[in-house]
Coordinates of C-alpha atoms and ligand atoms in Angstrom, one line a residue:
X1 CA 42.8 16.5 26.1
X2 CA 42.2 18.1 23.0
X3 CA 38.7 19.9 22.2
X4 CA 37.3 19.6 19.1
X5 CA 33.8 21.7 18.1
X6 CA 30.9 18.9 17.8
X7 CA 28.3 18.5 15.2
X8 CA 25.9 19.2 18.1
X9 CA 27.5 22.5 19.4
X10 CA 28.1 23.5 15.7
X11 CA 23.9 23.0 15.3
X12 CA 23.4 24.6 18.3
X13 CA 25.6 27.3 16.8
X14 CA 23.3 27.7 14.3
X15 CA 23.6 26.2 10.7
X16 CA 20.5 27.2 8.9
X17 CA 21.3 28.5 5.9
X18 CA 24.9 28.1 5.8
X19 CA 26.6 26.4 3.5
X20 CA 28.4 23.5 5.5
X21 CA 30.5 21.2 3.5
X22 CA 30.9 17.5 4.7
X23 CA 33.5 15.4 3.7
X24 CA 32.0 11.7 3.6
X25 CA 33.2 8.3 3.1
X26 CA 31.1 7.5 0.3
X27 CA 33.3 4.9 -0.7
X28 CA 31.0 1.7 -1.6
X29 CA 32.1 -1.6 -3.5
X30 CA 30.2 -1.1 -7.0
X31 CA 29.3 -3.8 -9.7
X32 CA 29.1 -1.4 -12.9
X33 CA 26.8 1.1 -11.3
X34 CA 25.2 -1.4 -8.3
X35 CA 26.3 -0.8 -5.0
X36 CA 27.0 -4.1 -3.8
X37 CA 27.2 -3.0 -0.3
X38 CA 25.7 0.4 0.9
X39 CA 27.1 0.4 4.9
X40 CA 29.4 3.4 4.0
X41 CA 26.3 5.4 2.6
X42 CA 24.1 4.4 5.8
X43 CA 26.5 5.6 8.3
X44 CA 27.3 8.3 6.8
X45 CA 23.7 9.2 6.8
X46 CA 22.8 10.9 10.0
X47 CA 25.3 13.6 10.1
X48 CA 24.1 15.0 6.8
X49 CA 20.3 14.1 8.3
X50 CA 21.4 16.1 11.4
X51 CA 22.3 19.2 9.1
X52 CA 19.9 19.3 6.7
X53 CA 17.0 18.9 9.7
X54 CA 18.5 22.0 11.2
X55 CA 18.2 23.9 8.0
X56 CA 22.0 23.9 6.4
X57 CA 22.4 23.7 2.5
X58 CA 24.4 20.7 2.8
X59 CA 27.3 20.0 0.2
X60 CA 28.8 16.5 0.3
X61 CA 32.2 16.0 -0.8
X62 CA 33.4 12.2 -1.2
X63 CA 36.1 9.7 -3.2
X64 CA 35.4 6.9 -4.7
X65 CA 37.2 4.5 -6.2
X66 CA 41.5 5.5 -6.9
X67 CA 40.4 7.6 -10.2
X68 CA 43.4 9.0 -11.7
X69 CA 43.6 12.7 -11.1
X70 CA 41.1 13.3 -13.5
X71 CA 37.1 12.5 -14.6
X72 CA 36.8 9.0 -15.2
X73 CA 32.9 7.8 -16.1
X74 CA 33.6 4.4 -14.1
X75 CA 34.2 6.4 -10.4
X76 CA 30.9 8.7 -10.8
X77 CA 29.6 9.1 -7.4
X78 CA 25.6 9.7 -9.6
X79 CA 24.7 6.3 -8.3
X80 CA 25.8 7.3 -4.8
X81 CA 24.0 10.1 -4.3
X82 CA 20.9 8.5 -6.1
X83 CA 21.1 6.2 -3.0
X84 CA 22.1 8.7 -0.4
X85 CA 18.5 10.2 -1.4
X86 CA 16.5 7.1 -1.1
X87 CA 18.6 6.2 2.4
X88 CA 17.5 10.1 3.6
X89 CA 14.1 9.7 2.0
X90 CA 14.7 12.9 0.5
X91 CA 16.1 14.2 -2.9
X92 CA 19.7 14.7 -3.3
X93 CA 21.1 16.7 -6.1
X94 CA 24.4 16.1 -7.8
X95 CA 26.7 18.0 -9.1
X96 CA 28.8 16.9 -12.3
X97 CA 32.1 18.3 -10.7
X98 CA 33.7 19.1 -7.8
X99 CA 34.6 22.4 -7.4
X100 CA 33.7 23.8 -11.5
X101 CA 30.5 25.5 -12.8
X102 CA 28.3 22.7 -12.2
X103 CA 28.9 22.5 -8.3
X104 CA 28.9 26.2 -8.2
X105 CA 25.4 26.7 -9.6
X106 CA 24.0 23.3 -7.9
X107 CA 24.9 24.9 -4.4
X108 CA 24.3 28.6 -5.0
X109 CA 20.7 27.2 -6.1
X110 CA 20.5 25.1 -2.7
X111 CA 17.6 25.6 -0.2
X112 CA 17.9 26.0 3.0
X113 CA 17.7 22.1 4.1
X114 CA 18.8 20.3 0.4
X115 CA 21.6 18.7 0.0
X116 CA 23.8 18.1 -2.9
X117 CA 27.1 15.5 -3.8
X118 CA 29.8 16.8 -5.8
X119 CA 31.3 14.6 -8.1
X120 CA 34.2 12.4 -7.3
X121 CA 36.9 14.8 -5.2
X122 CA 39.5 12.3 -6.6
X123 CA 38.8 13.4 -10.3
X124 CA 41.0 16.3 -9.3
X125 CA 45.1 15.7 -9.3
X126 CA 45.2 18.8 -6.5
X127 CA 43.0 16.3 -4.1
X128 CA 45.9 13.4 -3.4
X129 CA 48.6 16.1 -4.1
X130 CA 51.9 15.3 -2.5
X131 CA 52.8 18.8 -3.2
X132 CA 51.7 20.9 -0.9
X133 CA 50.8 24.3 -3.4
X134 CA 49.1 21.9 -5.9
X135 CA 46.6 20.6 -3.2
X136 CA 46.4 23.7 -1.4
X137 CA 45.2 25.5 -4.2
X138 CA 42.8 22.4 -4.8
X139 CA 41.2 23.0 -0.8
X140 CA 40.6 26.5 -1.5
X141 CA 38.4 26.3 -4.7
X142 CA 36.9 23.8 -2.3
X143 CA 36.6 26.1 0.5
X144 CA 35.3 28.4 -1.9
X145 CA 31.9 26.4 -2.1
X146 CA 31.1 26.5 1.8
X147 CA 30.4 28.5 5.1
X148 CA 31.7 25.7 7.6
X149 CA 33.4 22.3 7.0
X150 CA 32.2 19.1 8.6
X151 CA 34.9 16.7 9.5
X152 CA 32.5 13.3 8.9
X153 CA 34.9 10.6 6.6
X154 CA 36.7 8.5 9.3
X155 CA 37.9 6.0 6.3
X156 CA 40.2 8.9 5.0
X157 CA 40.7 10.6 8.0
X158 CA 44.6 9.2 8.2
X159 CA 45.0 11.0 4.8
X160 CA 46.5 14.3 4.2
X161 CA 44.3 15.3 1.6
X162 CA 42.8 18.5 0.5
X163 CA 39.5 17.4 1.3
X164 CA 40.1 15.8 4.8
X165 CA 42.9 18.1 5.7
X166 CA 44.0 21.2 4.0
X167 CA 40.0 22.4 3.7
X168 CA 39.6 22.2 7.6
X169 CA 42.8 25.0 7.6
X170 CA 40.7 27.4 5.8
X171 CA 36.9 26.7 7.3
X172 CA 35.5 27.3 10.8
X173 CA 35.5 23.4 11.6
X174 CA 34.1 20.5 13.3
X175 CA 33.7 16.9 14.2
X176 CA 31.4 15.3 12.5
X177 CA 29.0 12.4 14.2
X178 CA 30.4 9.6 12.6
X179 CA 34.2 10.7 13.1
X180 CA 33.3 11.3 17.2
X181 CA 31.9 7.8 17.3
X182 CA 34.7 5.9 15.5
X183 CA 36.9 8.2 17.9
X184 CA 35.1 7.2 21.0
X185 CA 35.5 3.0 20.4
X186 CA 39.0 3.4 19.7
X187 CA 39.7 5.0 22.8
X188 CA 38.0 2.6 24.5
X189 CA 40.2 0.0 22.6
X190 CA 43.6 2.2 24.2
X191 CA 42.4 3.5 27.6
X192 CA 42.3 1.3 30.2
X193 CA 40.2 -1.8 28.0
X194 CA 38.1 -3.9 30.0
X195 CA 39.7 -7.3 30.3
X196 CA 40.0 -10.0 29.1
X197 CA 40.9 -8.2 25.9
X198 CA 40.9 -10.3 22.8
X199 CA 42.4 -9.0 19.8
X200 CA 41.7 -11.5 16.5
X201 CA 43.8 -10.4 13.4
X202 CA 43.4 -11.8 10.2
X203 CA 43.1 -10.5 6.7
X204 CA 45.6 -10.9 3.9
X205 CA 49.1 -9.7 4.4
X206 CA 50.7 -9.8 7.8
X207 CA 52.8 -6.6 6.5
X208 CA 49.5 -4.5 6.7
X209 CA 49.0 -5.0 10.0
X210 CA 52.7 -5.1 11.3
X211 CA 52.1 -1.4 13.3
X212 CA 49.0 -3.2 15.4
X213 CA 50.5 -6.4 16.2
X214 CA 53.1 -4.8 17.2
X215 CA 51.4 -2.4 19.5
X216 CA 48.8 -4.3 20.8
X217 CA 50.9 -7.3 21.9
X218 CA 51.5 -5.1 24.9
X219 CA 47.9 -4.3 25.7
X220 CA 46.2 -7.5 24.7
X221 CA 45.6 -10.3 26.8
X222 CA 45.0 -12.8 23.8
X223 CA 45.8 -12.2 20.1
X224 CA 44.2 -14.9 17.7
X225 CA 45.6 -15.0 14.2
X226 CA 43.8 -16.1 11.3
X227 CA 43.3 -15.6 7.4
X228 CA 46.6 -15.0 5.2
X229 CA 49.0 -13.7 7.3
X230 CA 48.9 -17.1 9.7
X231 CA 51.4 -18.8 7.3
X232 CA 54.3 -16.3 7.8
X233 CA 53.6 -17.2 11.7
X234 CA 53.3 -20.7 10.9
X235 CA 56.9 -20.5 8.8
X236 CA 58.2 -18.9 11.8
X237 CA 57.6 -22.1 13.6
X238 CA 59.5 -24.2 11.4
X239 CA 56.3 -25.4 9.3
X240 CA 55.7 -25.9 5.4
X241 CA 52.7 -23.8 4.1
X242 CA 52.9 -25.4 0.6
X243 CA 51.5 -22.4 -2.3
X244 CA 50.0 -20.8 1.0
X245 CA 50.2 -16.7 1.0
X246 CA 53.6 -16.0 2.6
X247 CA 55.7 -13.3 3.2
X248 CA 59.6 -14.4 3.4
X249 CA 60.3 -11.0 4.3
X250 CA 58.7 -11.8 7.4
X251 CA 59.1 -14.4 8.5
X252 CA 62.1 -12.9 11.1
X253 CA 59.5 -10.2 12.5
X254 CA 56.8 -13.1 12.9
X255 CA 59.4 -15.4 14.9
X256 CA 59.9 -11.8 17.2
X257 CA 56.2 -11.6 18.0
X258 CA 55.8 -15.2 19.0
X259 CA 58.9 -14.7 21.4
X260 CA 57.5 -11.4 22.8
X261 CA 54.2 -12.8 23.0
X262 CA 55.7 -15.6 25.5
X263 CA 58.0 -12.9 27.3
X264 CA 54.8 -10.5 28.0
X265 CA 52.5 -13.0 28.7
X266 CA 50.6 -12.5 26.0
X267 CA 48.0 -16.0 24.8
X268 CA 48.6 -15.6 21.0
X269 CA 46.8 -18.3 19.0
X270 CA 47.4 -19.7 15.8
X271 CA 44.8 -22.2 13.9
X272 CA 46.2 -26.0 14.8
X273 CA 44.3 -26.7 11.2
X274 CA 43.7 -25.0 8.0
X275 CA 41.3 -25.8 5.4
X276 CA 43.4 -26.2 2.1
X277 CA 42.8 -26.6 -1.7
X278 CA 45.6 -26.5 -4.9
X279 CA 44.5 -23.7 -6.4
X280 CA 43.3 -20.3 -5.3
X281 CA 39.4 -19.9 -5.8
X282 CA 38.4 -18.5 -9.1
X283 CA 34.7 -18.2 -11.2
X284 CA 36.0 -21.7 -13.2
X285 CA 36.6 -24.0 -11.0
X286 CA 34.1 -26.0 -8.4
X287 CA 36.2 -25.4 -5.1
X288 CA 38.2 -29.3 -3.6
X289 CA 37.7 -27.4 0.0
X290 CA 40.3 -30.3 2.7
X291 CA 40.9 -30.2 5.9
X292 CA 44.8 -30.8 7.2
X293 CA 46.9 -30.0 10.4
X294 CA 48.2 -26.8 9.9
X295 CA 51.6 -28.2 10.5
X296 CA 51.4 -30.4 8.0
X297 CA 50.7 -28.1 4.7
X298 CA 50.9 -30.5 1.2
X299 CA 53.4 -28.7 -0.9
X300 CA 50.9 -28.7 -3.4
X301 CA 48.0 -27.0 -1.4
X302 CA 47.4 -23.2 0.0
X303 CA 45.6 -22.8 3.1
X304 CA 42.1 -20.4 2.8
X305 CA 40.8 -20.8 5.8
X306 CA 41.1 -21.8 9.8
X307 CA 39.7 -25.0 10.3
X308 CA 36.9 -26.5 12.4
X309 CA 39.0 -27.1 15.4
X310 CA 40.7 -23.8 15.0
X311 CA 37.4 -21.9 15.0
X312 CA 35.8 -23.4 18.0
X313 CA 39.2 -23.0 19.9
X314 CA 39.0 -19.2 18.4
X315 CA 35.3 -18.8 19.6
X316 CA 36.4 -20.8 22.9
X317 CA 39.1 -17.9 23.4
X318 CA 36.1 -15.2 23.1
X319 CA 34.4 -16.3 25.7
X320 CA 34.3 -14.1 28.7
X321 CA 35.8 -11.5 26.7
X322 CA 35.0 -8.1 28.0
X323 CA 36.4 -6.1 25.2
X324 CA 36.8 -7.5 21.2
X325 CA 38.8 -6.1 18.4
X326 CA 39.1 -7.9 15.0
X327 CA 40.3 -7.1 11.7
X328 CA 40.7 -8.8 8.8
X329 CA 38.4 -12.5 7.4
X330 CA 39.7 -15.8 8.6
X331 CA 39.8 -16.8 5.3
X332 CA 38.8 -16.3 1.5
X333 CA 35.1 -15.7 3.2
X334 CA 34.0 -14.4 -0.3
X335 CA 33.8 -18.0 -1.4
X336 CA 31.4 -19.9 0.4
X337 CA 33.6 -23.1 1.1
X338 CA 36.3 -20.8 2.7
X339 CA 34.3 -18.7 5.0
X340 CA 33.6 -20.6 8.4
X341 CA 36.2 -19.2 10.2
X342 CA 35.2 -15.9 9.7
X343 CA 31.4 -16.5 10.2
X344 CA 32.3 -19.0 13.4
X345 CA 34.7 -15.9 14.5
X346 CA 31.2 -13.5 13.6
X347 CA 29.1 -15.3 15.5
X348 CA 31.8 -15.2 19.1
X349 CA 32.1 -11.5 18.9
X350 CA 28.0 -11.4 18.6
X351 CA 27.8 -13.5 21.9
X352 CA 30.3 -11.0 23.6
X353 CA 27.8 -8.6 22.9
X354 CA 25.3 -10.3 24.5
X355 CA 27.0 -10.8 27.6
X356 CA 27.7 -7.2 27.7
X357 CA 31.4 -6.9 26.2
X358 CA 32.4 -4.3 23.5
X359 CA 33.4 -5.7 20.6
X360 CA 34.6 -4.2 17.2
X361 CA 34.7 -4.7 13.7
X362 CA 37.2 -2.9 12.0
X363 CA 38.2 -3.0 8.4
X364 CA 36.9 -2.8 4.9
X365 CA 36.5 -6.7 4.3
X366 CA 36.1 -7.5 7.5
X367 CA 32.4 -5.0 7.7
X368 CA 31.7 -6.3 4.3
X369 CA 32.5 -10.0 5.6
X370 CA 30.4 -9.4 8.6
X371 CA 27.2 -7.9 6.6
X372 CA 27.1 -11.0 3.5
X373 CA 27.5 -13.5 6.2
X374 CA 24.5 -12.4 7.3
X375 CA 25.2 -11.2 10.8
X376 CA 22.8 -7.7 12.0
X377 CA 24.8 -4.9 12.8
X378 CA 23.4 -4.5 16.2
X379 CA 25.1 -7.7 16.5
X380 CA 28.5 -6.0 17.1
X381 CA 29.1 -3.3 19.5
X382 CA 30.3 -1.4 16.9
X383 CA 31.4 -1.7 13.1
X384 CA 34.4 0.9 11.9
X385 CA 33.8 2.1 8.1
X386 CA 37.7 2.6 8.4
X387 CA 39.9 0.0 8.0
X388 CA 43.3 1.8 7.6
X389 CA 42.4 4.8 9.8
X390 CA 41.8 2.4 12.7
X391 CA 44.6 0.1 12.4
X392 CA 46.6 3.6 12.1
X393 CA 44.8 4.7 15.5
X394 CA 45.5 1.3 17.1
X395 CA 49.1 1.1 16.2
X396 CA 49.2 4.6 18.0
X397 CA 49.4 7.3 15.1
X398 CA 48.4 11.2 15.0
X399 CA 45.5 11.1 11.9
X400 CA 45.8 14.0 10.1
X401 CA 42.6 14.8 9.8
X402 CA 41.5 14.3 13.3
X403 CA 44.4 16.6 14.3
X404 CA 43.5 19.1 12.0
X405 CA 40.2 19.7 13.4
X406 CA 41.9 20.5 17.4
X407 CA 40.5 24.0 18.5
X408 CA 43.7 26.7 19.5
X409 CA 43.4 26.5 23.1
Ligands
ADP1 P1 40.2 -5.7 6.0 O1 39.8 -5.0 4.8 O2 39.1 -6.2 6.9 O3 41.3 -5.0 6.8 P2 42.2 -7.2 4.5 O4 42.1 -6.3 3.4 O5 43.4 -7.3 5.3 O6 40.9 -7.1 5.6 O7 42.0 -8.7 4.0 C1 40.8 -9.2 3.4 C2 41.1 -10.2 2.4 O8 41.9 -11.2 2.9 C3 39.9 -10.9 1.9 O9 39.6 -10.5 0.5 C4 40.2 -12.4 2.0 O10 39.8 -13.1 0.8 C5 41.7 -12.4 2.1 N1 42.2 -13.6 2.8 C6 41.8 -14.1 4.0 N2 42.4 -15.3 4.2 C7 43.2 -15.5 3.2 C8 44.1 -16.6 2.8 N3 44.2 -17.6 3.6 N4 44.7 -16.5 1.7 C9 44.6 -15.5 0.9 N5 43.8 -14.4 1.1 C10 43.1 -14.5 2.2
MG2 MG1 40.8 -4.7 2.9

């Protein structure tokens, strides 16, 4: 197998002061400049803790938002690292660019020990560069800032970016803590899973998560599917959905699954009812939240959530489970009147934990979901703070920026 150099045997290395610059997944859902939801900035936490305690001059470089190649107030990452300093219970200095005269002095000025966050890496068109000059030339000006580069943002590590990939060509590298333990569940999701091993999808398009169905219908022993991409299943049954989400495009590839599913052996579950309104939930409108069989849509309705039979025979197909993945809310959970299924599907994965199984949590919404529902991290074996970059491991991809960091034998 592949060896990568550790955050510990890069400390025990030695890192005091170096300059060691850590790409992060700072990217938090914000409301103006509130972080609504700060799990990103906590788990990102204890790899910079790790370097700054062993006396590195810590530089964190982080996206957020999809600026457009260029400064835009809205994406600052100032509230960010304003929280990053209360969550280290240190100060934490910023730096009003990335890779320009204000990063340069902030971390030529650093102490052995401080750390600093450059502004938004996106605000640069070199950073999401197809081209590889432009972004090369981007990764060096960022490699010009550091000793050593920290691999530590597993929600962009299936990006080929300058700051996830092109910088770990020109640095002495390693795996950051967070990265090693996002690594370390998935493997445990491919390798030889303890069974029975559940699998619940849900989310909202079905053609997001084609890759994973696909693979894991060969390694799953049940595959529950919930949230919008159940009516392209249910239409490739034969049923109506009514205004329900649906992809027409397919429909075909949804009618494949359910016939592979049978051939392999595969239990794959679909809610029997759905809990339906006319119109999509908006701010204006008091929510007419109804219950119907999920073969019998109204034309005039759209499903937003599994219903009450469907989320006890969901939780019913939990139990016993030795090893969990899920991705993607049973339904509109951001409105209170569609999110049962995903808080009934919540509350099965915390009582596999319990019993001892490993169970997952993987994807943006899905975290967030998980967290405003009210459910305790230590609830859940473990939560991924990559959606994308762990679908793109499950459904059996090379990430870039994992590669990239692979000693020469
Ligand atoms: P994740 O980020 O966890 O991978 P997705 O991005 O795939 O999840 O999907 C999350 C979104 O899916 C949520 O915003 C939720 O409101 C939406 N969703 C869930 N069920 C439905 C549904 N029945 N119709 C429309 N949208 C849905
Ligand atoms: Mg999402």
């Amino acid at each position: 197998m592949a060896h990568f150099t550790t955050l510990a045997e890069l400390v025990e290395q030695g890192v005091a002061g170096k300059r060691v610059l850590v790409r992060s997944d700072l990217n938090v859902p914000l409301d103006g400049s509130t972080i609504t939801d700060d799990g990103r900035i906590r788990a990102s936490v204890p790899t910079i803790r790790t370097l700054a305690e062993a006396g590195a001059r810590v530089v964190v470089t982080a996206h957020l938002g999809r600026p457009k190649g260029a400064p835009d107030p809205a994406y600052s990452l100032r509230p960010v690292a304003a929280r990053l300093g209360e969550l280290l219970g240190s100060e934490v200095l910023f730096a009003g660019d990335t890779v320009g005269e204000a990063a340069h002095e902030t971390v030529h000025s650093l102490e052995d020990g401080q750390v600093v966050v450059l502004e938004n890496v996106r605000f640069n068109a070199g950073e999401t560069s197809k081209d590889d000059a432009e972004r090369g030339a981007f990764a060096d000006r960022l490699a010009g800032l550091a000793d050593v580069f920290v691999s530590d943002g597993f929600g962009v590590v299936h990006r080929k970016q300058a700051s996830v990939y092109d910088v770990a060509q020109r640095l002495p590298h390693a795996l950051g803590g967070l990265v090693q333990a996002e690594v370390d569940v998935l493997r445990r999701l491919t390798v030889e899973p303890e069974r029975p091993y559940v699998v619940v999808l849900g989310g909202s398009k079905v053609s997001d998560k084609l890759g994973v169905i696909d693979n894991l219908l060969g390694k799953a022993d049940k595959l529950l599917v919930g949230g919008g991409m159940v009516f392209t299943f249910l239409k490739a049954q034969g049923h109506e959905v009514g205004k329900s989400l649906l992809e027409e495009d397919q429909v075909e590839v949804c009618r494949e699954y359910l016939q592979r599913a049978v051939d392999s052996g595969v239990e794959l579950l679909l809610p029997t009812d759905v809990v339906v309104d006319t119109a999509f939930p908006s701010g204006d409108r008091t929510p007419e939240p109804q219950v119907v069989a999920a073969s019998e849509i109204p034309a005039d309705a759209l499903g937003l959530d599994i219903g009450p039979e469907s989320a006890r025979a969901f939780a019913g197909a939990l139990v016993g489970a030795r090893t969990v993945f899920w991705n993607g809310p049973m339904g509109v959970f951001e409105v209170d009147a569609f999110a049962d299924g995903t808080r009934a599907v919540a509350q099965a994965l915390t009582e596999v934990t319990a019993d001892g199984g490993l169970s997952v949590v993987g994807g943006g919404d899905s975290a967030a979901a998980v967290r405003t529902l009210g459910f305790e991290e230590s609830a859940f074996g473990h939560i991924s703070t990559g959606g994308g970059a762990s679908l793109e491991y499950l459904e059996g991809k090379v990430l870039p920026g994992i590669q990239v960091l692979e000693d020469d034998e």
